[in-house]
Amino acid sequence: MRTALWPRRSWPRSVEYVKKRVLRLKATPHAIAAGFAAGVFASFTPLMGFHFILAAFMAWLTRGSIIASAFGTFIGNPLTFPLIWGATYGIGAKILGNHGADHAATHLHEHIWSLKSLWTLILPMSIGGVILGSIGWLMFYFPIRAMISGYQNRRNARIAARNGATTQAAE
């Protein structure tokens, strides 16, 4: 349970690990960026337990990497979910004009098994989630695509230089 809430080493080290794993995926820059961004988008939905499935489906739709989509879902974690849920609910409630919707959220425990009561919470979160998820998709897709493209170009240049040096040495 501890490592789910707080990584063994540190947050910066965990972020660096995920970054290196994403950089080293064997796919096009678009596929990796679209997959990761799909995972970010899925993290903003209220569909707890289905984020991986939704992210994989969205990655497939955008011709993204399904593996990268799994890494993208790490944006949603026990530390960020309260912020994400509050923001998605607030935006969705404003759009729907639910000024009294706060009542449903504060008394959720009384009606947890009522789908009608849950719908008053899920609908605003879904609408807010699509909006914030779309913004998150755009915020992650373009920088990650540029980062992957640069990494792959540098890597290919190193390999070409190494192969050029070995073929010259063999002659």
Coordinates of N, CA and C in Angstrom, one line a residue:
M1 N 0.8 -1.2 0.0 CA 0.0 0.0 0.0 C 0.9 1.3 0.0
R2 N 2.0 1.2 0.7 CA 2.8 2.4 0.8 C 3.4 2.8 -0.5
T3 N 3.8 1.8 -1.4 CA 4.4 2.2 -2.6 C 3.4 2.7 -3.6
A4 N 2.1 2.4 -3.4 CA 1.0 2.9 -4.3 C 0.8 4.4 -4.0
L5 N 1.1 4.8 -2.8 CA 0.9 6.2 -2.4 C 2.2 7.0 -2.4
W6 N 3.3 6.4 -2.2 CA 4.6 7.1 -2.1 C 5.7 6.1 -2.6
P7 N 6.3 6.4 -3.8 CA 7.3 5.5 -4.3 C 8.5 5.2 -3.4
R8 N 9.1 4.0 -3.5 CA 10.2 3.6 -2.6 C 11.3 4.6 -2.6
R9 N 11.8 5.0 -3.8 CA 12.9 5.9 -3.9 C 12.5 7.3 -3.7
S10 N 11.8 7.9 -4.7 CA 11.3 9.3 -4.7 C 10.5 9.5 -5.9
W11 N 9.7 10.6 -5.8 CA 8.9 11.0 -6.9 C 9.7 11.3 -8.2
P12 N 10.8 12.2 -8.0 CA 11.6 12.5 -9.2 C 12.2 11.3 -9.9
R13 N 12.6 10.3 -9.1 CA 13.2 9.1 -9.6 C 12.1 8.3 -10.4
S14 N 10.9 8.2 -9.8 CA 9.9 7.5 -10.5 C 9.4 8.1 -11.8
V15 N 9.4 9.5 -11.8 CA 9.0 10.2 -13.0 C 10.1 10.0 -14.1
E16 N 11.3 10.0 -13.6 CA 12.5 9.8 -14.6 C 12.4 8.4 -15.2
Y17 N 12.0 7.4 -14.3 CA 11.9 6.0 -14.8 C 10.8 5.9 -15.9
V18 N 9.7 6.5 -15.6 CA 8.6 6.4 -16.6 C 9.0 7.2 -17.9
K19 N 9.7 8.3 -17.7 CA 10.1 9.0 -18.9 C 11.1 8.2 -19.8
K20 N 12.0 7.5 -19.1 CA 13.0 6.7 -19.9 C 12.2 5.5 -20.5
R21 N 11.3 4.9 -19.8 CA 10.5 3.8 -20.4 C 9.7 4.3 -21.7
V22 N 9.1 5.5 -21.6 CA 8.4 6.0 -22.7 C 9.3 6.3 -23.9
L23 N 10.5 6.9 -23.6 CA 11.4 7.3 -24.6 C 11.9 6.0 -25.4
R24 N 12.1 4.9 -24.7 CA 12.7 3.7 -25.3 C 11.6 2.8 -26.0
L25 N 10.4 3.2 -26.0 CA 9.4 2.4 -26.7 C 9.7 2.4 -28.2
K26 N 9.5 1.2 -28.8 CA 9.8 1.1 -30.2 C 8.5 1.4 -31.0
A27 N 8.3 2.7 -31.4 CA 7.2 3.1 -32.2 C 7.5 4.5 -32.7
T28 N 6.6 5.0 -33.6 CA 6.8 6.3 -34.1 C 6.6 7.4 -33.0
P29 N 7.1 8.6 -33.2 CA 6.8 9.6 -32.2 C 5.3 9.9 -32.1
H30 N 4.6 9.8 -33.2 CA 3.1 10.1 -33.1 C 2.5 9.0 -32.3
A31 N 2.8 7.7 -32.5 CA 2.2 6.6 -31.8 C 2.5 6.7 -30.3
I32 N 3.7 7.0 -29.9 CA 4.0 7.1 -28.5 C 3.3 8.3 -27.9
A33 N 3.3 9.5 -28.5 CA 2.7 10.7 -28.0 C 1.2 10.5 -27.9
A34 N 0.6 9.9 -29.0 CA -0.9 9.7 -29.0 C -1.3 8.7 -27.9
G35 N -0.5 7.7 -27.7 CA -0.8 6.7 -26.7 C -0.7 7.3 -25.3
F36 N 0.4 8.0 -25.0 CA 0.5 8.6 -23.7 C -0.6 9.6 -23.4
A37 N -0.9 10.5 -24.5 CA -2.0 11.5 -24.3 C -3.3 10.8 -24.1
A38 N -3.5 9.7 -24.7 CA -4.8 8.9 -24.5 C -4.9 8.5 -23.0
G39 N -3.8 8.1 -22.5 CA -3.8 7.7 -21.0 C -4.1 8.9 -20.1
V40 N -3.5 10.0 -20.5 CA -3.8 11.2 -19.7 C -5.3 11.6 -19.8
F41 N -5.8 11.5 -21.0 CA -7.3 11.8 -21.2 C -8.1 10.9 -20.3
A42 N -7.8 9.6 -20.4 CA -8.6 8.6 -19.6 C -8.5 8.9 -18.1
S43 N -7.4 9.4 -17.6 CA -7.2 9.7 -16.2 C -8.2 10.7 -15.7
F44 N -8.7 11.5 -16.6 CA -9.7 12.6 -16.3 C -11.1 12.1 -16.3
T45 N -11.4 10.9 -16.6 CA -12.8 10.4 -16.6 C -13.1 9.8 -15.3
P46 N -14.4 9.8 -14.9 CA -14.7 9.2 -13.6 C -14.9 7.7 -13.6
L47 N -14.4 7.0 -14.6 CA -14.5 5.6 -14.8 C -13.4 4.8 -14.1
M48 N -13.4 4.9 -12.8 CA -12.3 4.2 -12.0 C -12.4 2.7 -12.3
G49 N -11.2 2.2 -12.5 CA -11.1 0.8 -12.8 C -11.1 0.5 -14.3
F50 N -11.5 1.5 -15.1 CA -11.5 1.3 -16.5 C -10.6 2.2 -17.3
H51 N -9.7 2.9 -16.6 CA -8.8 3.9 -17.2 C -7.9 3.2 -18.2
F52 N -7.3 2.0 -17.9 CA -6.4 1.3 -18.8 C -7.2 0.9 -20.1
I53 N -8.4 0.4 -19.9 CA -9.2 -0.1 -21.0 C -9.6 1.1 -21.9
L54 N -10.0 2.2 -21.3 CA -10.4 3.4 -22.1 C -9.2 4.0 -22.8
A55 N -8.0 4.0 -22.1 CA -6.8 4.5 -22.7 C -6.4 3.7 -23.9
A56 N -6.4 2.4 -23.7 CA -6.0 1.5 -24.8 C -6.9 1.6 -26.0
F57 N -8.2 1.8 -25.8 CA -9.2 2.0 -26.9 C -8.9 3.3 -27.6
M58 N -8.7 4.3 -26.8 CA -8.4 5.6 -27.4 C -7.1 5.6 -28.2
A59 N -6.1 4.9 -27.6 CA -4.8 4.8 -28.3 C -5.0 4.0 -29.6
W60 N -5.8 3.0 -29.6 CA -6.1 2.3 -30.8 C -6.8 3.2 -31.9
L61 N -7.7 4.0 -31.4 CA -8.5 4.9 -32.3 C -7.5 5.9 -33.0
T62 N -6.5 6.4 -32.2 CA -5.6 7.4 -32.7 C -4.4 6.9 -33.3
R63 N -4.3 5.5 -33.4 CA -3.1 4.8 -33.9 C -1.9 5.1 -33.0
G64 N -2.2 5.1 -31.7 CA -1.2 5.3 -30.7 C -0.7 4.0 -30.1
S65 N 0.3 4.1 -29.3 CA 0.9 2.9 -28.6 C 0.0 2.6 -27.4
I66 N -0.4 1.4 -27.4 CA -1.2 0.9 -26.2 C -0.4 0.9 -25.0
I67 N 0.9 0.5 -25.1 CA 1.8 0.5 -23.9 C 2.0 1.9 -23.4
A68 N 2.2 2.9 -24.3 CA 2.4 4.3 -23.9 C 1.1 4.8 -23.2
S69 N -0.1 4.3 -23.6 CA -1.3 4.7 -23.0 C -1.4 4.3 -21.6
A70 N -0.8 3.1 -21.3 CA -0.8 2.6 -19.9 C 0.1 3.6 -19.0
F71 N 1.2 4.0 -19.6 CA 2.1 4.9 -18.9 C 1.4 6.2 -18.7
G72 N 0.6 6.7 -19.6 CA -0.1 8.0 -19.5 C -1.1 8.0 -18.4
T73 N -1.7 6.8 -18.1 CA -2.7 6.8 -17.0 C -2.1 7.0 -15.6
F74 N -0.7 7.0 -15.5 CA -0.1 7.3 -14.3 C -0.3 8.7 -13.8
I75 N -0.7 9.6 -14.7 CA -1.1 11.0 -14.4 C -2.2 10.9 -13.3
G76 N -3.1 10.0 -13.4 CA -4.1 9.8 -12.4 C -3.6 8.8 -11.4
N77 N -3.4 9.3 -10.2 CA -2.9 8.5 -9.1 C -3.5 9.0 -7.8
P78 N -3.3 8.3 -6.7 CA -3.9 8.7 -5.4 C -3.6 10.2 -5.0
L79 N -2.5 10.7 -5.4 CA -2.3 12.1 -5.1 C -3.0 13.1 -6.0
T80 N -3.2 12.7 -7.2 CA -3.8 13.7 -8.2 C -5.3 13.5 -8.3
F81 N -5.8 12.3 -8.0 CA -7.3 12.1 -8.2 C -8.2 13.1 -7.4
P82 N -7.9 13.4 -6.2 CA -8.8 14.4 -5.5 C -8.8 15.8 -6.3
L83 N -7.7 16.2 -6.8 CA -7.7 17.4 -7.6 C -8.4 17.3 -8.9
I84 N -8.2 16.1 -9.6 CA -8.8 15.9 -10.9 C -10.3 15.8 -10.7
W85 N -10.8 15.0 -9.7 CA -12.2 14.9 -9.5 C -12.9 16.2 -9.1
G86 N -12.2 17.0 -8.3 CA -12.8 18.3 -7.9 C -12.9 19.2 -9.1
A87 N -11.9 19.2 -9.9 CA -11.9 20.1 -11.1 C -12.9 19.6 -12.1
T88 N -13.0 18.3 -12.4 CA -13.9 17.8 -13.4 C -15.3 18.0 -12.9
Y89 N -15.6 17.8 -11.7 CA -17.0 17.9 -11.1 C -17.4 19.4 -11.2
G90 N -16.5 20.3 -10.8 CA -16.8 21.7 -10.8 C -17.0 22.3 -12.1
I91 N -16.2 21.9 -13.1 CA -16.4 22.4 -14.5 C -17.7 21.8 -15.1
G92 N -17.9 20.5 -14.9 CA -19.2 19.9 -15.4 C -20.4 20.4 -14.8
A93 N -20.4 20.7 -13.5 CA -21.6 21.3 -12.8 C -21.8 22.7 -13.3
K94 N -20.8 23.5 -13.5 CA -21.0 24.8 -14.1 C -21.6 24.8 -15.4
I95 N -21.1 23.9 -16.3 CA -21.7 23.8 -17.6 C -23.2 23.3 -17.6
L96 N -23.5 22.4 -16.7 CA -24.8 21.9 -16.6 C -25.7 22.9 -15.8
G97 N -25.1 23.8 -15.2 CA -25.9 24.8 -14.4 C -26.4 24.2 -13.1
N98 N -25.7 23.2 -12.6 CA -26.1 22.5 -11.3 C -25.6 23.3 -10.1
H99 N -26.3 24.4 -9.7 CA -25.8 25.2 -8.6 C -26.0 24.4 -7.3
G100 N -27.0 23.6 -7.2 CA -27.3 22.9 -6.0 C -26.7 21.5 -6.0
A101 N -25.8 21.2 -7.0 CA -25.3 19.8 -7.1 C -24.3 19.5 -6.0
D102 N -23.8 20.5 -5.2 CA -22.9 20.2 -4.1 C -23.6 19.4 -3.1
H103 N -24.9 19.5 -2.9 CA -25.6 18.7 -2.0 C -25.5 17.2 -2.3
A104 N -25.5 16.8 -3.5 CA -25.4 15.4 -3.9 C -24.0 14.9 -3.6
A105 N -23.0 15.7 -3.7 CA -21.6 15.3 -3.4 C -21.4 15.1 -2.0
T106 N -22.0 16.0 -1.1 CA -21.7 15.9 0.3 C -22.5 14.8 1.0
H107 N -23.6 14.3 0.4 CA -24.4 13.2 1.0 C -24.3 11.9 0.1
L108 N -23.2 11.8 -0.6 CA -23.1 10.6 -1.5 C -23.1 9.3 -0.7
H109 N -22.5 9.3 0.5 CA -22.5 8.1 1.3 C -23.9 7.5 1.6
E110 N -24.9 8.4 1.7 CA -26.2 8.0 2.0 C -26.9 7.3 0.8
H111 N -26.5 7.6 -0.4 CA -27.2 7.1 -1.6 C -26.2 6.4 -2.5
I112 N -25.2 5.7 -2.0 CA -24.1 5.1 -2.8 C -24.6 4.1 -3.7
W113 N -25.7 3.4 -3.3 CA -26.2 2.3 -4.2 C -27.3 2.8 -5.1
S114 N -27.7 4.0 -5.1 CA -28.7 4.5 -6.0 C -28.0 5.1 -7.2
L115 N -28.3 4.5 -8.4 CA -27.8 4.9 -9.6 C -28.2 6.3 -10.0
K116 N -29.5 6.7 -9.6 CA -30.0 8.0 -9.9 C -29.2 9.0 -9.1
S117 N -28.9 8.7 -7.9 CA -28.1 9.7 -7.1 C -26.6 9.7 -7.6
L118 N -26.1 8.6 -8.0 CA -24.7 8.6 -8.5 C -24.6 9.4 -9.8
W119 N -25.7 9.3 -10.6 CA -25.7 10.0 -11.9 C -25.6 11.5 -11.7
T120 N -26.1 12.1 -10.6 CA -25.9 13.5 -10.4 C -24.5 13.9 -10.1
L121 N -23.7 12.9 -9.8 CA -22.2 13.1 -9.6 C -21.4 12.7 -10.9
I122 N -21.8 11.6 -11.5 CA -21.1 11.1 -12.6 C -21.2 11.9 -13.9
L123 N -22.4 12.4 -14.1 CA -22.7 13.2 -15.4 C -21.8 14.5 -15.4
P124 N -21.8 15.3 -14.3 CA -20.9 16.5 -14.3 C -19.4 16.1 -14.4
M125 N -19.1 15.1 -13.7 CA -17.7 14.6 -13.8 C -17.3 14.2 -15.2
S126 N -18.2 13.5 -15.9 CA -17.9 13.1 -17.2 C -17.8 14.2 -18.2
I127 N -18.6 15.2 -18.1 CA -18.5 16.4 -19.0 C -17.3 17.2 -18.7
G128 N -17.0 17.4 -17.4 CA -15.8 18.1 -17.0 C -14.5 17.3 -17.4
G129 N -14.6 16.0 -17.3 CA -13.5 15.1 -17.6 C -13.2 15.1 -19.1
V130 N -14.2 15.2 -19.9 CA -13.9 15.3 -21.4 C -13.2 16.6 -21.7
I131 N -13.7 17.7 -21.1 CA -13.1 19.0 -21.3 C -11.6 19.0 -20.8
L132 N -11.4 18.7 -19.5 CA -10.1 18.7 -19.0 C -9.2 17.6 -19.6
G133 N -9.7 16.5 -19.9 CA -9.0 15.4 -20.6 C -8.5 15.9 -22.0
S134 N -9.4 16.6 -22.7 CA -9.0 17.1 -24.0 C -7.8 18.1 -23.9
I135 N -7.9 19.0 -22.9 CA -6.8 19.9 -22.7 C -5.6 19.2 -22.3
G136 N -5.7 18.2 -21.4 CA -4.5 17.4 -21.0 C -3.9 16.6 -22.2
W137 N -4.8 16.1 -23.1 CA -4.3 15.4 -24.3 C -3.4 16.4 -25.1
L138 N -3.9 17.6 -25.4 CA -3.1 18.5 -26.1 C -1.9 19.0 -25.4
M139 N -1.9 19.1 -24.1 CA -0.8 19.6 -23.3 C 0.3 18.5 -23.3
F140 N 0.0 17.3 -23.5 CA 1.0 16.2 -23.4 C 1.4 15.7 -24.8
Y141 N 0.5 15.7 -25.8 CA 0.8 15.2 -27.1 C 2.0 15.9 -27.8
F142 N 1.9 17.2 -27.9 CA 2.9 17.9 -28.7 C 4.2 17.9 -28.0
P143 N 4.4 18.2 -26.7 CA 5.7 18.1 -26.1 C 6.3 16.7 -26.2
I144 N 5.5 15.7 -26.0 CA 6.0 14.3 -26.0 C 6.4 13.9 -27.4
R145 N 5.6 14.3 -28.4 CA 6.0 14.0 -29.7 C 7.4 14.6 -30.1
A146 N 7.5 15.9 -29.7 CA 8.8 16.6 -30.0 C 10.0 15.9 -29.2
M147 N 9.7 15.5 -28.0 CA 10.8 14.9 -27.2 C 11.1 13.5 -27.8
I148 N 10.2 12.7 -28.2 CA 10.4 11.4 -28.7 C 11.2 11.5 -30.1
S149 N 10.7 12.5 -30.9 CA 11.3 12.7 -32.2 C 12.8 13.1 -32.0
G150 N 13.1 14.0 -31.1 CA 14.5 14.4 -30.9 C 15.3 13.3 -30.3
Y151 N 14.8 12.5 -29.4 CA 15.5 11.4 -28.8 C 15.8 10.3 -29.9
Q152 N 14.8 10.0 -30.7 CA 15.0 9.0 -31.7 C 16.0 9.5 -32.8
N153 N 16.0 10.7 -33.1 CA 17.0 11.3 -34.1 C 18.4 11.2 -33.5
R154 N 18.5 11.6 -32.3 CA 19.9 11.5 -31.6 C 20.4 10.1 -31.6
R155 N 19.5 9.2 -31.2 CA 19.8 7.8 -31.1 C 20.2 7.2 -32.4
N156 N 19.4 7.5 -33.5 CA 19.8 7.0 -34.8 C 21.1 7.6 -35.3
A157 N 21.4 8.9 -35.0 CA 22.7 9.5 -35.4 C 23.8 8.8 -34.6
R158 N 23.7 8.5 -33.3 CA 24.7 7.8 -32.6 C 24.9 6.4 -33.2
I159 N 23.9 5.7 -33.5 CA 24.0 4.4 -34.1 C 24.7 4.5 -35.5
A160 N 24.3 5.4 -36.3 CA 24.9 5.6 -37.6 C 26.4 6.0 -37.5
A161 N 26.7 6.8 -36.5 CA 28.1 7.2 -36.3 C 28.9 6.0 -35.9
R162 N 28.4 5.2 -35.0 CA 29.0 4.0 -34.5 C 29.2 3.0 -35.6
N163 N 28.2 2.8 -36.5 CA 28.3 1.9 -37.6 C 29.2 2.4 -38.6
G164 N 29.3 3.7 -38.8 CA 30.2 4.3 -39.8 C 31.6 4.1 -39.3
A165 N 31.9 4.2 -38.0 CA 33.2 4.0 -37.5 C 33.6 2.5 -37.5
T166 N 32.7 1.6 -37.3 CA 33.1 0.2 -37.3 C 33.3 -0.3 -38.8
T167 N 32.5 0.3 -39.7 CA 32.8 -0.2 -41.1 C 34.1 0.4 -41.6
Q168 N 34.5 1.6 -41.2 CA 35.8 2.2 -41.6 C 36.9 1.4 -41.0
A169 N 36.7 1.0 -39.7 CA 37.8 0.2 -39.1 C 37.9 -1.2 -39.7
A170 N 36.8 -1.7 -40.2 CA 36.9 -3.1 -40.8 C 37.6 -3.0 -42.2
E171 N 37.6 -1.9 -42.9 CA 38.2 -1.8 -44.2 C 39.7 -1.7 -44.0

